[in-house]
Coordinates of C-alpha atoms in Angstrom, one line a residue:
X1 CA -0.1 0.1 -0.1
X2 CA 1.1 4.0 -0.9
X3 CA 0.9 6.5 1.7
X4 CA 1.1 10.5 1.1
X5 CA 4.0 12.5 2.3
X6 CA 0.7 13.7 4.9
X7 CA -0.7 9.6 6.1
X8 CA 2.9 8.9 6.7
X9 CA 4.5 12.2 8.6
X10 CA 1.3 11.6 10.5
X11 CA 2.8 7.3 11.5
X12 CA 6.1 8.9 11.6
X13 CA 5.1 11.7 14.0
X14 CA 6.6 14.1 12.7
X15 CA 4.8 17.7 10.1
X16 CA 5.1 16.8 6.7
X17 CA 7.8 19.9 5.9
X18 CA 10.1 17.3 8.1
X19 CA 9.9 14.3 5.3
X20 CA 9.4 16.8 2.7
X21 CA 12.9 18.4 4.1
X22 CA 14.9 15.2 3.9
X23 CA 14.1 14.5 1.1
X24 CA 15.1 17.1 -1.2
X25 CA 18.4 16.8 1.9
X26 CA 19.1 13.3 0.1
X27 CA 18.3 11.9 2.8
X28 CA 15.0 9.2 1.3
X29 CA 16.6 8.4 -2.0
X30 CA 14.2 5.4 -1.5
X31 CA 11.2 7.2 -2.3
X32 CA 9.5 7.2 -5.4
X33 CA 7.3 9.2 -7.0
X34 CA 3.4 8.9 -8.8
X35 CA 3.4 9.7 -12.2
X36 CA 2.4 13.1 -11.0
X37 CA 5.5 13.6 -9.0
X38 CA 3.3 13.4 -5.7
X39 CA 6.6 11.5 -3.2
X40 CA 4.7 8.0 -2.5
X41 CA 6.0 6.1 0.9
X42 CA 5.5 2.3 0.9
X43 CA 4.8 0.1 4.6
X44 CA 8.8 -0.5 4.2
X45 CA 9.8 2.6 4.3
X46 CA 8.1 3.2 8.1
X47 CA 10.8 1.5 9.6
X48 CA 14.0 4.0 8.0
X49 CA 11.5 6.8 8.3
X50 CA 11.9 5.8 11.9
X51 CA 15.5 5.2 12.2
X52 CA 16.3 8.6 10.4
X53 CA 14.4 10.3 13.6
X54 CA 15.5 8.6 16.3
X55 CA 18.8 9.8 15.4
X56 CA 17.9 13.5 14.6
X57 CA 16.8 13.3 18.6
X58 CA 20.0 11.5 19.4
X59 CA 21.6 14.7 18.2
X60 CA 22.9 13.7 14.6
X61 CA 23.3 16.6 12.1
X62 CA 21.5 16.3 8.3
X63 CA 24.9 15.4 7.2
X64 CA 25.9 13.1 9.7
X65 CA 22.5 11.0 8.8
X66 CA 23.1 11.8 4.9
X67 CA 26.6 9.9 5.9
X68 CA 24.8 6.8 7.3
X69 CA 21.5 6.5 5.2
X70 CA 25.0 6.2 2.3
X71 CA 26.6 3.6 4.4
X72 CA 23.3 1.7 4.8
X73 CA 23.0 1.8 1.0
X74 CA 26.3 -0.1 0.4
X75 CA 24.8 -3.0 2.6
X76 CA 26.9 -5.6 4.4
X77 CA 29.9 -3.8 3.8
X78 CA 29.3 -1.3 6.1
X79 CA 27.9 -3.2 9.2
X80 CA 31.2 -2.1 11.6
X81 CA 30.8 1.0 10.6
X82 CA 27.2 1.3 11.2
X83 CA 26.9 -0.6 14.8
X84 CA 29.9 2.0 16.0
X85 CA 27.6 5.0 14.9
X86 CA 24.9 3.9 17.4
X87 CA 27.1 3.0 19.7
X88 CA 28.5 6.4 19.9
X89 CA 24.6 7.7 19.8
X90 CA 23.4 4.9 22.7
X91 CA 26.6 6.2 25.0
X92 CA 25.7 9.1 23.9
X93 CA 22.1 10.0 24.4
X94 CA 23.1 8.1 28.0
X95 CA 25.2 11.4 28.8
X96 CA 22.2 13.9 28.4
X97 CA 19.6 11.4 30.4
X98 CA 22.6 11.6 33.3
X99 CA 22.7 15.1 33.3
X100 CA 18.6 16.1 32.5
X101 CA 18.2 13.6 35.4
X102 CA 20.4 16.4 37.7
X103 CA 18.9 19.2 36.0
X104 CA 15.2 17.1 37.0
X105 CA 16.4 16.9 40.9
X106 CA 17.5 20.7 41.4
X107 CA 14.2 21.6 39.4
X108 CA 12.4 19.2 42.0
X109 CA 14.6 21.0 44.9
X110 CA 13.5 24.3 43.8
X111 CA 10.1 23.9 43.2
X112 CA 9.8 22.3 47.2
X113 CA 12.6 25.3 48.0
X114 CA 10.4 27.9 46.7
X115 CA 7.2 25.8 47.6
X116 CA 8.5 25.6 51.3
X117 CA 9.3 29.5 51.4
X118 CA 6.0 30.5 50.6
X119 CA 4.3 28.1 53.0
X120 CA 6.5 30.1 55.8
X121 CA 6.5 33.1 54.6
X122 CA 10.5 32.9 54.2
X123 CA 13.5 31.3 52.1
X124 CA 15.2 31.8 55.7
X125 CA 12.7 29.5 57.0
X126 CA 13.7 27.0 54.0
X127 CA 17.9 28.0 54.4
X128 CA 18.4 27.3 58.5
X129 CA 16.9 23.2 58.1
X130 CA 18.8 20.8 59.0
X131 CA 19.9 18.6 55.8
X132 CA 18.1 16.2 57.4
X133 CA 15.1 18.0 57.1
X134 CA 15.2 18.9 53.3
X135 CA 12.9 15.6 51.8
X136 CA 15.0 12.5 50.4
X137 CA 14.7 12.9 46.7
X138 CA 15.9 17.4 46.8
X139 CA 19.2 16.5 49.1
X140 CA 21.4 15.6 46.3
X141 CA 20.5 18.6 44.3
X142 CA 20.9 20.7 47.2
X143 CA 24.3 19.8 47.9
X144 CA 24.8 20.5 44.5
X145 CA 24.0 24.1 45.1
X146 CA 26.6 24.0 47.9
X147 CA 29.9 25.7 48.1
X148 CA 31.5 22.2 48.8
X149 CA 30.7 21.1 45.4
X150 CA 33.0 23.4 43.8
X151 CA 36.1 21.5 43.7
X152 CA 34.2 18.5 42.4
X153 CA 32.5 20.7 40.2
X154 CA 36.0 22.0 39.0
X155 CA 37.3 18.6 38.8
X156 CA 34.7 17.3 36.7
X157 CA 35.3 20.9 34.3
X158 CA 39.6 19.7 34.2
X159 CA 38.4 16.1 33.0
X160 CA 36.4 17.5 29.9
X161 CA 39.4 19.9 28.8
X162 CA 41.4 17.4 29.0

């Protein structure tokens, strides 16, 4: 069965303009056209489009995705390269997820902090709380905000600079 750009875009969860752009950028050489020039997708194209969407969401540029599509078109000779690309993206996404978890923890802490300060009528009431009075899920974020965390942050920056 054939699908229009709009139908396939809806199935993949992207705007139709995104699929048109991908086609213009050479990511979709497999897409056939009707006699009238309309892009027509097949069910087999769906998986490829989902992989392209995954790579884009993982942070790859259009140029890098185009290179991947070129490797895929070469077949089994590029299996090692494609595996390496996905392993690298997996590690990058894991790192992003860790950073996002820490960001969420800090946001959770600051929400609790301001809710508690509002209820008490002053930030001082929160600042004077003993560490064990802070909810367990907020303690790590609070600790990261303490000046004692500064040496750890410096070591982390030095490590990244290497």
